[in-house]
Amino acid sequence: MKKWIVLLAALPFACTKEANDPAITPAPQTTAISSFDLLQDKLLTPSCATSGCHLSNKDAGFAQHGLVLAKGSSYANLVGVASVNPVALKNSILRVKKFASIESLLFHKLNWDISHHGLANYGAPMPLGGKPLSKGALAFVQRWIDAGAPSTGVVADASLLDDTTPSFVEDANFAPLASPAEEGKTGVQLKVDRFVVPPNFERELFVRRPLNNAAPIYVNRIKLKSRANSHHMVLYDFRSKTSLPALNEVRDLRNLNNSLNLTTVIQMSNHIFLGGGTDPNSDYTFPAGMALELPSNASIDLNPHYFNKTKDNLYGENYVNLYTVPANQVKQVVQMIDFNATGFNLPANKTTTITRDFKFDKPVAVVSLTSHYHARGKLFQIKIKGGARDGEVIYENTDWEHPKVINYDTPILLQAGEGLTSVATYVNDTNKDIGFGLTSEDEMNIIFGYYYER
């Protein structure tokens, strides 16, 4: 009898209620949200895939970054994909490299501590106009990448996203750029003093600073340093020196109601590009033996541009170092390209493409290019005119307010009689014809850049 009792006790239904008894119905199993889905929902969608940034290929900046981070698209656009960032391309850094956060541009762009990147400078940190990720969120991204960046599965501790400790406190971490003299070198430092960028506003301003140089100077290197959320920092000379803005006066491009300051817009029409661009922390050195000549008593218009997409005040601050060399060390003086097409007409309610050819009368080497047009400009291309590379597109920009600047590591060599072609496409959505002019209601078509004679 004891043997049967033992056997009954060992059976799975022994001493239990019926399996369909509601009191013992098994609890439903829950599926944990994958690490990538958390990354998408908690970070990418609210901070990156927003209108005007990385939401779609129709965003204003898409032509520059080529990256869409909307849900359903982001994984395929990130993992194992090469970036268009020139420094990342040069260093063979992918947008996301599986098992290697240190070789993933996403991790570098989300890390606001510039010292983390070593000698590499990957441009403005992200999210632009926002605040840095928390320490936990940054660690979550790093662990997801270092675990192989899978599209499914849990590989990073979700509780990290609850850590709200800032990964970077700018006021505590931002340090002035050491001047050329502090580095034991010759040159000039210029500065845009700390200024407020109001909530939900993009602030772009100009300040003309004197170089206080009694004699001409030769600049062979331009180094910039900007606070976070800086979209660009550009240096300008002036085509005409007879009507210049006041020295050291802050001139805003936009009023607080977001309307354009027309006086500033007209002053911009007198600009000639000198340096800088959409990488606000760049460090550019001219080819060996080359330098840019600036005349005595020169001044430079400094043009920083910052985004603020938060509800708090953010701050801008910019430093510019112009490193100089003695005249006897300069073999070639770098000259500025200022190819300006003035005679054109844009018919009302039409899309029009204006093409203009510009030629050099001597053999030259082009080392940098950028463009300038106004709000109705949608695409600006620069092509080579003449020679074996005739018609080759060497520059393209779609953002009229923030034109791309390309510095060519290998100069573009052109013979006498060869040159550059500007191909600018405009959409005139007004009921009147538009032509060349100085205001925001007119249009322009200008190639800026650097070259030297060979």
PDB file of C-alpha atoms in Angstrom, residues 17-260:
ATOM      1  CA  LYS A  17      -6.789  20.994  -9.007  1.00  0.00           C
ATOM      2  CA  GLU A  18      -8.005  20.679 -12.585  1.00  0.00           C
ATOM      3  CA  ALA A  19      -5.793  22.416 -15.138  1.00  0.00           C
ATOM      4  CA  ASN A  20      -8.690  24.608 -16.271  1.00  0.00           C
ATOM      5  CA  ASP A  21      -9.411  25.859 -12.788  1.00  0.00           C
ATOM      6  CA  PRO A  22      -9.357  29.688 -13.083  1.00  0.00           C
ATOM      7  CA  ALA A  23      -7.593  29.989  -9.770  1.00  0.00           C
ATOM      8  CA  ILE A  24      -4.444  28.433 -11.224  1.00  0.00           C
ATOM      9  CA  THR A  25      -4.438  29.733 -14.830  1.00  0.00           C
ATOM     10  CA  PRO A  26      -0.765  30.445 -15.682  1.00  0.00           C
ATOM     11  CA  ALA A  27       0.187  34.154 -15.886  1.00  0.00           C
ATOM     12  CA  PRO A  28       0.731  35.340 -19.485  1.00  0.00           C
ATOM     13  CA  GLN A  29       4.354  35.490 -20.539  1.00  0.00           C
ATOM     14  CA  THR A  30       5.726  38.965 -21.295  1.00  0.00           C
ATOM     15  CA  THR A  31       8.298  39.696 -23.997  1.00  0.00           C
ATOM     16  CA  ALA A  32      10.988  42.193 -23.043  1.00  0.00           C
ATOM     17  CA  ILE A  33      11.455  45.145 -25.407  1.00  0.00           C
ATOM     18  CA  SER A  34      14.611  44.704 -27.439  1.00  0.00           C
ATOM     19  CA  SER A  35      17.548  46.992 -26.780  1.00  0.00           C
ATOM     20  CA  PHE A  36      17.361  48.500 -30.248  1.00  0.00           C
ATOM     21  CA  ASP A  37      13.636  49.227 -29.929  1.00  0.00           C
ATOM     22  CA  LEU A  38      14.354  50.989 -26.640  1.00  0.00           C
ATOM     23  CA  LEU A  39      17.149  52.935 -28.335  1.00  0.00           C
ATOM     24  CA  GLN A  40      14.726  53.939 -31.075  1.00  0.00           C
ATOM     25  CA  ASP A  41      11.788  54.855 -28.830  1.00  0.00           C
ATOM     26  CA  LYS A  42      13.722  56.528 -26.016  1.00  0.00           C
ATOM     27  CA  LEU A  43      16.542  58.255 -27.916  1.00  0.00           C
ATOM     28  CA  LEU A  44      16.426  58.280 -31.706  1.00  0.00           C
ATOM     29  CA  THR A  45      12.768  59.147 -32.246  1.00  0.00           C
ATOM     30  CA  PRO A  46      12.413  61.975 -29.687  1.00  0.00           C
ATOM     31  CA  SER A  47      15.908  63.459 -30.093  1.00  0.00           C
ATOM     32  CA  CYS A  48      17.017  62.754 -33.672  1.00  0.00           C
ATOM     33  CA  ALA A  49      14.099  61.849 -35.949  1.00  0.00           C
ATOM     34  CA  THR A  50      12.498  65.280 -35.665  1.00  0.00           C
ATOM     35  CA  SER A  51      11.384  67.626 -38.405  1.00  0.00           C
ATOM     36  CA  GLY A  52      14.309  69.291 -40.139  1.00  0.00           C
ATOM     37  CA  CYS A  53      16.889  66.878 -38.745  1.00  0.00           C
ATOM     38  CA  HIS A  54      16.814  63.110 -39.438  1.00  0.00           C
ATOM     39  CA  LEU A  55      13.116  62.485 -40.020  1.00  0.00           C
ATOM     40  CA  SER A  56      13.128  61.971 -43.799  1.00  0.00           C
ATOM     41  CA  ASN A  57      15.097  62.560 -46.978  1.00  0.00           C
ATOM     42  CA  LYS A  58      13.161  65.809 -47.398  1.00  0.00           C
ATOM     43  CA  ASP A  59      14.836  67.444 -44.406  1.00  0.00           C
ATOM     44  CA  ALA A  60      16.972  70.486 -45.207  1.00  0.00           C
ATOM     45  CA  GLY A  61      20.128  68.846 -43.881  1.00  0.00           C
ATOM     46  CA  PHE A  62      19.674  65.484 -45.612  1.00  0.00           C
ATOM     47  CA  ALA A  63      21.941  66.404 -48.522  1.00  0.00           C
ATOM     48  CA  GLN A  64      24.758  66.949 -46.025  1.00  0.00           C
ATOM     49  CA  HIS A  65      24.298  64.002 -43.640  1.00  0.00           C
ATOM     50  CA  GLY A  66      22.246  61.571 -45.767  1.00  0.00           C
ATOM     51  CA  LEU A  67      20.867  59.932 -42.630  1.00  0.00           C
ATOM     52  CA  VAL A  68      17.238  59.096 -41.804  1.00  0.00           C
ATOM     53  CA  LEU A  69      16.601  57.834 -38.256  1.00  0.00           C
ATOM     54  CA  ALA A  70      12.814  57.410 -38.367  1.00  0.00           C
ATOM     55  CA  LYS A  71      11.427  54.190 -36.907  1.00  0.00           C
ATOM     56  CA  GLY A  72      11.558  51.395 -39.450  1.00  0.00           C
ATOM     57  CA  SER A  73      14.452  52.975 -41.345  1.00  0.00           C
ATOM     58  CA  SER A  74      17.118  53.746 -38.775  1.00  0.00           C
ATOM     59  CA  TYR A  75      18.648  50.298 -38.260  1.00  0.00           C
ATOM     60  CA  ALA A  76      19.370  49.751 -41.960  1.00  0.00           C
ATOM     61  CA  ASN A  77      20.775  53.284 -42.208  1.00  0.00           C
ATOM     62  CA  LEU A  78      23.076  52.892 -39.206  1.00  0.00           C
ATOM     63  CA  VAL A  79      24.562  49.437 -38.783  1.00  0.00           C
ATOM     64  CA  GLY A  80      27.451  48.610 -41.085  1.00  0.00           C
ATOM     65  CA  VAL A  81      26.913  51.754 -43.167  1.00  0.00           C
ATOM     66  CA  ALA A  82      29.663  54.199 -44.121  1.00  0.00           C
ATOM     67  CA  SER A  83      29.121  57.822 -43.120  1.00  0.00           C
ATOM     68  CA  VAL A  84      29.408  60.851 -45.387  1.00  0.00           C
ATOM     69  CA  ASN A  85      31.298  62.646 -42.608  1.00  0.00           C
ATOM     70  CA  PRO A  86      34.726  63.355 -44.175  1.00  0.00           C
ATOM     71  CA  VAL A  87      36.704  62.715 -40.973  1.00  0.00           C
ATOM     72  CA  ALA A  88      34.840  59.445 -40.378  1.00  0.00           C
ATOM     73  CA  LEU A  89      35.496  58.371 -43.964  1.00  0.00           C
ATOM     74  CA  LYS A  90      39.175  59.196 -43.632  1.00  0.00           C
ATOM     75  CA  ASN A  91      39.401  57.183 -40.384  1.00  0.00           C
ATOM     76  CA  SER A  92      37.272  54.284 -41.734  1.00  0.00           C
ATOM     77  CA  ILE A  93      34.625  54.935 -39.084  1.00  0.00           C
ATOM     78  CA  LEU A  94      31.180  53.459 -39.836  1.00  0.00           C
ATOM     79  CA  ARG A  95      27.956  54.949 -38.553  1.00  0.00           C
ATOM     80  CA  VAL A  96      27.690  51.861 -36.343  1.00  0.00           C
ATOM     81  CA  LYS A  97      30.303  49.125 -36.390  1.00  0.00           C
ATOM     82  CA  LYS A  98      29.191  45.950 -34.646  1.00  0.00           C
ATOM     83  CA  PHE A  99      31.150  45.154 -31.460  1.00  0.00           C
ATOM     84  CA  ALA A 100      33.142  48.413 -31.758  1.00  0.00           C
ATOM     85  CA  SER A 101      31.625  51.578 -30.269  1.00  0.00           C
ATOM     86  CA  ILE A 102      34.972  53.377 -30.525  1.00  0.00           C
ATOM     87  CA  GLU A 103      34.816  52.848 -34.302  1.00  0.00           C
ATOM     88  CA  SER A 104      31.176  53.952 -34.556  1.00  0.00           C
ATOM     89  CA  LEU A 105      30.309  57.525 -35.529  1.00  0.00           C
ATOM     90  CA  LEU A 106      26.967  57.347 -33.690  1.00  0.00           C
ATOM     91  CA  PHE A 107      28.742  56.927 -30.356  1.00  0.00           C
ATOM     92  CA  HIS A 108      31.188  59.745 -31.124  1.00  0.00           C
ATOM     93  CA  LYS A 109      28.435  62.158 -32.166  1.00  0.00           C
ATOM     94  CA  LEU A 110      26.431  61.441 -29.005  1.00  0.00           C
ATOM     95  CA  ASN A 111      29.475  61.962 -26.779  1.00  0.00           C
ATOM     96  CA  TRP A 112      29.806  65.717 -26.219  1.00  0.00           C
ATOM     97  CA  ASP A 113      33.220  65.455 -24.587  1.00  0.00           C
ATOM     98  CA  ILE A 114      35.452  66.410 -27.523  1.00  0.00           C
ATOM     99  CA  SER A 115      38.554  65.140 -25.702  1.00  0.00           C
ATOM    100  CA  HIS A 116      37.035  61.654 -25.985  1.00  0.00           C
ATOM    101  CA  HIS A 117      37.667  61.650 -29.739  1.00  0.00           C
ATOM    102  CA  GLY A 118      41.419  62.027 -29.508  1.00  0.00           C
ATOM    103  CA  LEU A 119      42.829  63.883 -32.518  1.00  0.00           C
ATOM    104  CA  ALA A 120      39.708  63.294 -34.619  1.00  0.00           C
ATOM    105  CA  ASN A 121      37.023  65.957 -34.906  1.00  0.00           C
ATOM    106  CA  TYR A 122      33.679  64.642 -36.085  1.00  0.00           C
ATOM    107  CA  GLY A 123      31.846  67.979 -36.143  1.00  0.00           C
ATOM    108  CA  ALA A 124      28.999  69.235 -33.994  1.00  0.00           C
ATOM    109  CA  PRO A 125      27.773  66.845 -31.275  1.00  0.00           C
ATOM    110  CA  MET A 126      24.207  65.552 -31.399  1.00  0.00           C
ATOM    111  CA  PRO A 127      21.367  66.143 -30.850  1.00  0.00           C
ATOM    112  CA  LEU A 128      21.992  69.576 -32.374  1.00  0.00           C
ATOM    113  CA  GLY A 129      20.101  72.227 -30.467  1.00  0.00           C
ATOM    114  CA  GLY A 130      19.363  69.829 -27.627  1.00  0.00           C
ATOM    115  CA  LYS A 131      21.077  68.659 -24.481  1.00  0.00           C
ATOM    116  CA  PRO A 132      23.651  65.897 -24.078  1.00  0.00           C
ATOM    117  CA  LEU A 133      22.526  62.351 -23.312  1.00  0.00           C
ATOM    118  CA  SER A 134      22.590  61.224 -19.722  1.00  0.00           C
ATOM    119  CA  LYS A 135      25.479  59.076 -18.549  1.00  0.00           C
ATOM    120  CA  GLY A 136      23.163  56.072 -18.468  1.00  0.00           C
ATOM    121  CA  ALA A 137      21.792  56.642 -21.968  1.00  0.00           C
ATOM    122  CA  LEU A 138      25.286  57.041 -23.403  1.00  0.00           C
ATOM    123  CA  ALA A 139      26.366  53.838 -21.643  1.00  0.00           C
ATOM    124  CA  PHE A 140      23.259  52.079 -23.040  1.00  0.00           C
ATOM    125  CA  VAL A 141      24.219  53.042 -26.603  1.00  0.00           C
ATOM    126  CA  GLN A 142      27.798  51.931 -26.059  1.00  0.00           C
ATOM    127  CA  ARG A 143      26.790  48.550 -24.621  1.00  0.00           C
ATOM    128  CA  TRP A 144      24.320  47.934 -27.456  1.00  0.00           C
ATOM    129  CA  ILE A 145      27.034  48.556 -30.037  1.00  0.00           C
ATOM    130  CA  ASP A 146      29.694  46.564 -28.185  1.00  0.00           C
ATOM    131  CA  ALA A 147      27.248  43.638 -27.916  1.00  0.00           C
ATOM    132  CA  GLY A 148      27.038  43.494 -31.710  1.00  0.00           C
ATOM    133  CA  ALA A 149      24.323  46.129 -32.329  1.00  0.00           C
ATOM    134  CA  PRO A 150      21.593  43.522 -32.867  1.00  0.00           C
ATOM    135  CA  SER A 151      18.180  44.513 -34.209  1.00  0.00           C
ATOM    136  CA  THR A 152      16.464  42.164 -31.740  1.00  0.00           C
ATOM    137  CA  GLY A 153      17.137  40.821 -28.280  1.00  0.00           C
ATOM    138  CA  VAL A 154      18.093  42.380 -24.970  1.00  0.00           C
ATOM    139  CA  VAL A 155      21.805  43.144 -24.746  1.00  0.00           C
ATOM    140  CA  ALA A 156      21.883  46.326 -22.638  1.00  0.00           C
ATOM    141  CA  ASP A 157      20.400  46.972 -19.196  1.00  0.00           C
ATOM    142  CA  ALA A 158      17.210  49.026 -19.695  1.00  0.00           C
ATOM    143  CA  SER A 159      17.599  50.538 -16.221  1.00  0.00           C
ATOM    144  CA  LEU A 160      20.539  52.566 -17.581  1.00  0.00           C
ATOM    145  CA  LEU A 161      17.987  54.768 -19.323  1.00  0.00           C
ATOM    146  CA  ASP A 162      16.639  55.777 -15.912  1.00  0.00           C
ATOM    147  CA  ASP A 163      19.936  57.452 -15.040  1.00  0.00           C
ATOM    148  CA  THR A 164      19.412  61.175 -15.702  1.00  0.00           C
ATOM    149  CA  THR A 165      22.888  62.343 -14.675  1.00  0.00           C
ATOM    150  CA  PRO A 166      24.201  64.562 -17.523  1.00  0.00           C
ATOM    151  CA  SER A 167      27.098  62.999 -19.400  1.00  0.00           C
ATOM    152  CA  PHE A 168      28.513  66.452 -20.110  1.00  0.00           C
ATOM    153  CA  VAL A 169      28.095  69.772 -18.293  1.00  0.00           C
ATOM    154  CA  GLU A 170      29.254  72.364 -20.775  1.00  0.00           C
ATOM    155  CA  ASP A 171      29.801  75.315 -18.439  1.00  0.00           C
ATOM    156  CA  ALA A 172      32.063  73.100 -16.365  1.00  0.00           C
ATOM    157  CA  ASN A 173      33.830  71.516 -19.334  1.00  0.00           C
ATOM    158  CA  PHE A 174      34.093  74.223 -22.001  1.00  0.00           C
ATOM    159  CA  ALA A 175      37.519  75.828 -21.910  1.00  0.00           C
ATOM    160  CA  PRO A 176      38.855  78.721 -23.981  1.00  0.00           C
ATOM    161  CA  LEU A 177      41.013  77.912 -26.975  1.00  0.00           C
ATOM    162  CA  ALA A 178      44.683  78.481 -26.206  1.00  0.00           C
ATOM    163  CA  SER A 179      45.954  81.452 -28.218  1.00  0.00           C
ATOM    164  CA  PRO A 180      48.827  81.103 -30.703  1.00  0.00           C
ATOM    165  CA  ALA A 181      51.083  82.958 -28.237  1.00  0.00           C
ATOM    166  CA  GLU A 182      50.174  80.529 -25.435  1.00  0.00           C
ATOM    167  CA  GLU A 183      51.194  77.712 -27.766  1.00  0.00           C
ATOM    168  CA  GLY A 184      54.511  79.403 -28.506  1.00  0.00           C
ATOM    169  CA  LYS A 185      53.442  80.314 -32.049  1.00  0.00           C
ATOM    170  CA  THR A 186      52.743  83.521 -33.920  1.00  0.00           C
ATOM    171  CA  GLY A 187      49.270  84.665 -34.829  1.00  0.00           C
ATOM    172  CA  VAL A 188      46.078  86.387 -33.721  1.00  0.00           C
ATOM    173  CA  GLN A 189      43.135  85.187 -31.646  1.00  0.00           C
ATOM    174  CA  LEU A 190      39.621  86.559 -32.200  1.00  0.00           C
ATOM    175  CA  LYS A 191      36.591  85.833 -30.045  1.00  0.00           C
ATOM    176  CA  VAL A 192      32.809  86.037 -30.027  1.00  0.00           C
ATOM    177  CA  ASP A 193      31.959  86.584 -26.374  1.00  0.00           C
ATOM    178  CA  ARG A 194      29.478  84.313 -24.591  1.00  0.00           C
ATOM    179  CA  PHE A 195      25.911  85.081 -25.680  1.00  0.00           C
ATOM    180  CA  VAL A 196      22.409  83.748 -25.010  1.00  0.00           C
ATOM    181  CA  VAL A 197      20.574  81.491 -27.461  1.00  0.00           C
ATOM    182  CA  PRO A 198      16.892  81.771 -26.375  1.00  0.00           C
ATOM    183  CA  PRO A 199      14.632  78.714 -26.029  1.00  0.00           C
ATOM    184  CA  ASN A 200      13.294  77.207 -29.269  1.00  0.00           C
ATOM    185  CA  PHE A 201      15.311  79.638 -31.373  1.00  0.00           C
ATOM    186  CA  GLU A 202      18.248  79.536 -33.764  1.00  0.00           C
ATOM    187  CA  ARG A 203      20.539  82.494 -33.318  1.00  0.00           C
ATOM    188  CA  GLU A 204      22.937  83.595 -36.017  1.00  0.00           C
ATOM    189  CA  LEU A 205      24.962  86.756 -35.590  1.00  0.00           C
ATOM    190  CA  PHE A 206      27.922  88.712 -36.927  1.00  0.00           C
ATOM    191  CA  VAL A 207      30.670  90.623 -35.144  1.00  0.00           C
ATOM    192  CA  ARG A 208      33.418  92.517 -36.995  1.00  0.00           C
ATOM    193  CA  ARG A 209      36.698  92.204 -35.121  1.00  0.00           C
ATOM    194  CA  PRO A 210      39.927  94.121 -35.859  1.00  0.00           C
ATOM    195  CA  LEU A 211      43.183  92.224 -36.270  1.00  0.00           C
ATOM    196  CA  ASN A 212      45.197  95.263 -35.100  1.00  0.00           C
ATOM    197  CA  ASN A 213      47.959  94.398 -37.568  1.00  0.00           C
ATOM    198  CA  ALA A 214      50.134  97.358 -38.537  1.00  0.00           C
ATOM    199  CA  ALA A 215      51.571  95.403 -41.491  1.00  0.00           C
ATOM    200  CA  PRO A 216      50.263  92.646 -43.767  1.00  0.00           C
ATOM    201  CA  ILE A 217      50.182  89.163 -42.232  1.00  0.00           C
ATOM    202  CA  TYR A 218      50.301  85.706 -43.819  1.00  0.00           C
ATOM    203  CA  VAL A 219      47.903  83.126 -42.407  1.00  0.00           C
ATOM    204  CA  ASN A 220      48.677  79.463 -43.028  1.00  0.00           C
ATOM    205  CA  ARG A 221      46.306  77.883 -40.501  1.00  0.00           C
ATOM    206  CA  ILE A 222      42.810  78.630 -39.162  1.00  0.00           C
ATOM    207  CA  LYS A 223      41.602  76.894 -36.014  1.00  0.00           C
ATOM    208  CA  LEU A 224      38.106  77.232 -34.513  1.00  0.00           C
ATOM    209  CA  LYS A 225      36.538  76.291 -31.210  1.00  0.00           C
ATOM    210  CA  SER A 226      32.812  76.609 -30.462  1.00  0.00           C
ATOM    211  CA  ARG A 227      30.388  75.692 -27.728  1.00  0.00           C
ATOM    212  CA  ALA A 228      28.043  72.771 -28.274  1.00  0.00           C
ATOM    213  CA  ASN A 229      24.978  73.265 -30.513  1.00  0.00           C
ATOM    214  CA  SER A 230      26.983  75.400 -32.930  1.00  0.00           C
ATOM    215  CA  HIS A 231      25.898  74.671 -36.491  1.00  0.00           C
ATOM    216  CA  HIS A 232      28.601  76.699 -38.187  1.00  0.00           C
ATOM    217  CA  MET A 233      31.319  79.272 -37.697  1.00  0.00           C
ATOM    218  CA  VAL A 234      32.363  81.279 -40.765  1.00  0.00           C
ATOM    219  CA  LEU A 235      34.912  84.055 -41.277  1.00  0.00           C
ATOM    220  CA  TYR A 236      34.315  86.755 -43.887  1.00  0.00           C
ATOM    221  CA  ASP A 237      36.255  89.582 -45.479  1.00  0.00           C
ATOM    222  CA  PHE A 238      34.476  92.450 -47.241  1.00  0.00           C
ATOM    223  CA  ARG A 239      34.361  93.058 -50.973  1.00  0.00           C
ATOM    224  CA  SER A 240      33.998  96.820 -50.497  1.00  0.00           C
ATOM    225  CA  LYS A 241      35.853  98.512 -47.647  1.00  0.00           C
ATOM    226  CA  THR A 242      34.020 101.845 -47.978  1.00  0.00           C
ATOM    227  CA  SER A 243      30.893 100.838 -46.051  1.00  0.00           C
ATOM    228  CA  LEU A 244      31.614  98.491 -43.176  1.00  0.00           C
ATOM    229  CA  PRO A 245      29.607  97.525 -40.074  1.00  0.00           C
ATOM    230  CA  ALA A 246      30.747  99.061 -36.808  1.00  0.00           C
ATOM    231  CA  LEU A 247      33.568  97.250 -35.060  1.00  0.00           C
ATOM    232  CA  ASN A 248      32.621  94.907 -32.192  1.00  0.00           C
ATOM    233  CA  GLU A 249      28.870  95.414 -32.662  1.00  0.00           C
ATOM    234  CA  VAL A 250      26.696  92.277 -32.427  1.00  0.00           C
ATOM    235  CA  ARG A 251      24.420  92.135 -35.479  1.00  0.00           C
ATOM    236  CA  ASP A 252      21.720  89.472 -35.417  1.00  0.00           C
ATOM    237  CA  LEU A 253      20.434  87.870 -38.591  1.00  0.00           C
ATOM    238  CA  ARG A 254      17.010  87.197 -37.035  1.00  0.00           C
ATOM    239  CA  ASN A 255      14.813  89.249 -34.787  1.00  0.00           C
ATOM    240  CA  LEU A 256      13.228  87.517 -31.790  1.00  0.00           C
ATOM    241  CA  ASN A 257       9.996  87.060 -33.788  1.00  0.00           C
ATOM    242  CA  ASN A 258      12.117  85.068 -36.279  1.00  0.00           C
ATOM    243  CA  SER A 259      11.859  87.696 -39.023  1.00  0.00           C
ATOM    244  CA  LEU A 260      15.046  88.563 -40.914  1.00  0.00           C
TER     245      LEU A 260
END
